[in-house]
């Protein structure tokens, strides 16, 4: 697909029909959204613009671009939020449109060390590190946007 072509879309796909969250960055190949997860501030998603179900369906250059962007987001989460761990996942079981979850994790968060989709530990809410991320959202979102433009263009 050329840079100017419209993304391939599927009518019944929620990620083809909507952004999927608060748009942080978009170029012709992918977009980055803030998942707006109250329990996990800083939970980002990289959504491929074309409707493809599997990572392996991308051409080699697109796979490399996609993984470079995911690694870039992982470093942002680790460096900016001082996360203890970054979780990366591409599931697509519920929404079969290629997207990557990039989730800052903290040893004292309500699910650690289990995945964020597991049952929460009883009595654990938003931890101070997560609240700090939420409190500085107006600062880190523009910084991430500018960082992605520098790294991947517009």
mmCIF file of C-alpha atoms in Angstrom:
data_model
loop_
_atom_site.group_PDB
_atom_site.id
_atom_site.type_symbol
_atom_site.label_atom_id
_atom_site.label_comp_id
_atom_site.label_asym_id
_atom_site.label_seq_id
_atom_site.Cartn_x
_atom_site.Cartn_y
_atom_site.Cartn_z
ATOM 1 C CA UNK A 1 0.000 0.000 0.000
ATOM 2 C CA UNK A 2 1.368 3.425 -0.871
ATOM 3 C CA UNK A 3 1.663 6.147 1.741
ATOM 4 C CA UNK A 4 -1.276 8.037 0.193
ATOM 5 C CA UNK A 5 -3.726 5.118 -0.010
ATOM 6 C CA UNK A 6 -6.592 4.942 2.458
ATOM 7 C CA UNK A 7 -6.291 2.279 5.174
ATOM 8 C CA UNK A 8 -7.987 -1.040 4.515
ATOM 9 C CA UNK A 9 -11.008 -1.238 6.791
ATOM 10 C CA UNK A 10 -13.674 -3.711 7.821
ATOM 11 C CA UNK A 11 -17.202 -2.480 8.533
ATOM 12 C CA UNK A 12 -17.808 -4.476 11.725
ATOM 13 C CA UNK A 13 -14.402 -3.824 13.325
ATOM 14 C CA UNK A 14 -14.391 -1.383 16.267
ATOM 15 C CA UNK A 15 -10.770 -0.376 15.591
ATOM 16 C CA UNK A 16 -11.587 0.396 11.963
ATOM 17 C CA UNK A 17 -14.649 2.405 12.942
ATOM 18 C CA UNK A 18 -13.185 4.378 15.879
ATOM 19 C CA UNK A 19 -9.829 5.457 17.234
ATOM 20 C CA UNK A 20 -10.155 3.050 20.176
ATOM 21 C CA UNK A 21 -9.137 5.576 22.835
ATOM 22 C CA UNK A 22 -7.639 9.024 23.220
ATOM 23 C CA UNK A 23 -5.470 9.681 20.160
ATOM 24 C CA UNK A 24 -1.864 10.437 21.063
ATOM 25 C CA UNK A 25 -0.251 10.089 17.622
ATOM 26 C CA UNK A 26 -1.122 8.976 14.111
ATOM 27 C CA UNK A 27 0.774 8.469 10.884
ATOM 28 C CA UNK A 28 -0.165 6.662 7.681
ATOM 29 C CA UNK A 29 0.707 3.193 9.085
ATOM 30 C CA UNK A 30 -0.316 3.177 12.759
ATOM 31 C CA UNK A 31 -1.739 5.189 15.606
ATOM 32 C CA UNK A 32 -1.001 5.325 19.302
ATOM 33 C CA UNK A 33 -3.822 5.776 21.770
ATOM 34 C CA UNK A 34 -4.107 6.229 25.494
ATOM 35 C CA UNK A 35 -6.345 3.333 26.515
ATOM 36 C CA UNK A 36 -7.847 5.500 29.287
ATOM 37 C CA UNK A 37 -7.696 2.643 31.778
ATOM 38 C CA UNK A 38 -8.390 4.123 35.225
ATOM 39 C CA UNK A 39 -6.521 1.257 36.914
ATOM 40 C CA UNK A 40 -3.498 1.550 34.625
ATOM 41 C CA UNK A 41 -2.753 5.158 33.667
ATOM 42 C CA UNK A 42 -0.211 5.221 30.891
ATOM 43 C CA UNK A 43 -1.672 2.058 29.305
ATOM 44 C CA UNK A 44 -0.987 2.669 25.612
ATOM 45 C CA UNK A 45 -2.075 0.849 22.483
ATOM 46 C CA UNK A 46 -0.428 0.859 19.110
ATOM 47 C CA UNK A 47 -3.144 0.168 16.525
ATOM 48 C CA UNK A 48 -2.234 -0.726 12.959
ATOM 49 C CA UNK A 49 -4.341 1.455 10.625
ATOM 50 C CA UNK A 50 -4.983 -1.241 8.011
ATOM 51 C CA UNK A 51 -7.316 -4.006 9.091
ATOM 52 C CA UNK A 52 -5.123 -7.064 9.524
ATOM 53 C CA UNK A 53 -5.726 -9.789 12.083
ATOM 54 C CA UNK A 54 -2.203 -11.030 12.662
ATOM 55 C CA UNK A 55 1.247 -9.478 12.956
ATOM 56 C CA UNK A 56 2.574 -12.045 10.457
ATOM 57 C CA UNK A 57 0.231 -10.635 7.794
ATOM 58 C CA UNK A 58 2.288 -7.437 7.604
ATOM 59 C CA UNK A 59 4.973 -7.051 4.986
ATOM 60 C CA UNK A 60 8.505 -7.262 6.382
ATOM 61 C CA UNK A 61 9.101 -3.488 6.344
ATOM 62 C CA UNK A 62 5.813 -2.916 8.159
ATOM 63 C CA UNK A 63 6.660 -5.587 10.751
ATOM 64 C CA UNK A 64 9.962 -3.842 11.428
ATOM 65 C CA UNK A 65 8.264 -0.447 11.680
ATOM 66 C CA UNK A 66 5.597 -1.836 13.995
ATOM 67 C CA UNK A 67 8.112 -3.475 16.327
ATOM 68 C CA UNK A 68 10.302 -0.349 16.339
ATOM 69 C CA UNK A 69 7.266 1.649 17.426
ATOM 70 C CA UNK A 70 6.302 -0.897 20.111
ATOM 71 C CA UNK A 71 9.879 -0.863 21.455
ATOM 72 C CA UNK A 72 9.797 2.935 21.427
ATOM 73 C CA UNK A 73 6.595 2.928 23.494
ATOM 74 C CA UNK A 74 8.044 0.363 25.873
ATOM 75 C CA UNK A 75 11.082 2.578 26.488
ATOM 76 C CA UNK A 76 8.825 5.580 27.004
ATOM 77 C CA UNK A 77 6.798 3.690 29.630
ATOM 78 C CA UNK A 78 9.912 2.479 31.425
ATOM 79 C CA UNK A 79 11.769 5.795 31.334
ATOM 80 C CA UNK A 80 8.949 8.291 31.845
ATOM 81 C CA UNK A 81 6.796 6.400 34.335
ATOM 82 C CA UNK A 82 9.671 4.590 36.046
ATOM 83 C CA UNK A 83 7.626 1.413 35.724
ATOM 84 C CA UNK A 84 9.057 -1.708 37.317
ATOM 85 C CA UNK A 85 8.114 -3.657 34.184
ATOM 86 C CA UNK A 86 6.446 -3.014 30.854
ATOM 87 C CA UNK A 87 3.982 -5.611 29.634
ATOM 88 C CA UNK A 88 3.528 -6.052 25.885
ATOM 89 C CA UNK A 89 0.669 -8.022 24.429
ATOM 90 C CA UNK A 90 -1.057 -8.530 21.132
ATOM 91 C CA UNK A 91 -4.090 -10.696 21.643
ATOM 92 C CA UNK A 92 -6.880 -9.868 19.235
ATOM 93 C CA UNK A 93 -9.200 -12.506 20.678
ATOM 94 C CA UNK A 94 -11.990 -9.998 21.284
ATOM 95 C CA UNK A 95 -11.072 -7.419 18.633
ATOM 96 C CA UNK A 96 -9.323 -9.232 15.753
ATOM 97 C CA UNK A 97 -7.513 -6.134 14.463
ATOM 98 C CA UNK A 98 -3.749 -5.907 14.950
ATOM 99 C CA UNK A 99 -2.961 -3.836 18.036
ATOM 100 C CA UNK A 100 -0.306 -3.946 20.731
ATOM 101 C CA UNK A 101 -0.897 -3.222 24.400
ATOM 102 C CA UNK A 102 1.962 -1.432 26.193
ATOM 103 C CA UNK A 103 1.244 -1.405 29.909
ATOM 104 C CA UNK A 104 3.330 0.128 32.707
ATOM 105 C CA UNK A 105 3.463 -2.299 35.635
ATOM 106 C CA UNK A 106 4.462 -1.766 39.230
ATOM 107 C CA UNK A 107 5.265 -4.441 41.793
ATOM 108 C CA UNK A 108 2.586 -2.983 44.072
ATOM 109 C CA UNK A 109 -0.172 -2.627 41.450
ATOM 110 C CA UNK A 110 -3.449 -4.478 41.925
ATOM 111 C CA UNK A 111 -2.587 -7.387 39.620
ATOM 112 C CA UNK A 112 1.204 -7.776 39.800
ATOM 113 C CA UNK A 113 2.754 -10.196 38.954
ATOM 114 C CA UNK A 114 -0.326 -11.519 37.131
ATOM 115 C CA UNK A 115 -1.534 -9.966 33.858
ATOM 116 C CA UNK A 116 -3.795 -6.925 34.133
ATOM 117 C CA UNK A 117 -6.672 -9.074 32.842
ATOM 118 C CA UNK A 118 -6.402 -11.499 35.784
ATOM 119 C CA UNK A 119 -8.365 -11.243 39.021
ATOM 120 C CA UNK A 120 -7.202 -8.294 41.107
ATOM 121 C CA UNK A 121 -5.526 -8.742 44.475
ATOM 122 C CA UNK A 122 -8.093 -7.966 47.183
ATOM 123 C CA UNK A 123 -7.938 -4.516 48.742
ATOM 124 C CA UNK A 124 -5.350 -3.036 46.356
ATOM 125 C CA UNK A 125 -6.324 0.103 44.486
ATOM 126 C CA UNK A 126 -4.436 2.681 42.482
ATOM 127 C CA UNK A 127 -0.917 2.867 43.881
ATOM 128 C CA UNK A 128 0.951 6.172 44.347
ATOM 129 C CA UNK A 129 3.134 5.627 41.255
ATOM 130 C CA UNK A 130 0.040 5.094 39.115
ATOM 131 C CA UNK A 131 -1.680 8.145 40.623
ATOM 132 C CA UNK A 132 1.392 10.244 39.788
ATOM 133 C CA UNK A 133 1.135 9.132 36.149
ATOM 134 C CA UNK A 134 -2.524 10.088 36.089
ATOM 135 C CA UNK A 135 -1.762 13.455 37.721
ATOM 136 C CA UNK A 136 0.884 14.310 35.107
ATOM 137 C CA UNK A 137 -1.110 13.151 32.066
ATOM 138 C CA UNK A 138 -1.303 16.706 30.686
ATOM 139 C CA UNK A 139 2.507 16.733 30.658
ATOM 140 C CA UNK A 140 3.413 13.276 29.420
ATOM 141 C CA UNK A 141 0.862 13.052 26.587
ATOM 142 C CA UNK A 142 2.251 16.054 24.666
ATOM 143 C CA UNK A 143 5.804 14.859 25.389
ATOM 144 C CA UNK A 144 4.980 11.410 23.980
ATOM 145 C CA UNK A 145 3.277 12.947 20.944
ATOM 146 C CA UNK A 146 6.350 15.100 20.182
ATOM 147 C CA UNK A 147 8.661 12.134 20.764
ATOM 148 C CA UNK A 148 6.723 9.965 18.294
ATOM 149 C CA UNK A 149 6.721 12.722 15.661
ATOM 150 C CA UNK A 150 10.516 12.992 16.010
ATOM 151 C CA UNK A 151 10.920 9.219 15.753
ATOM 152 C CA UNK A 152 8.332 8.346 13.095
ATOM 153 C CA UNK A 153 7.329 11.576 11.351
ATOM 154 C CA UNK A 154 3.828 12.827 10.736
#
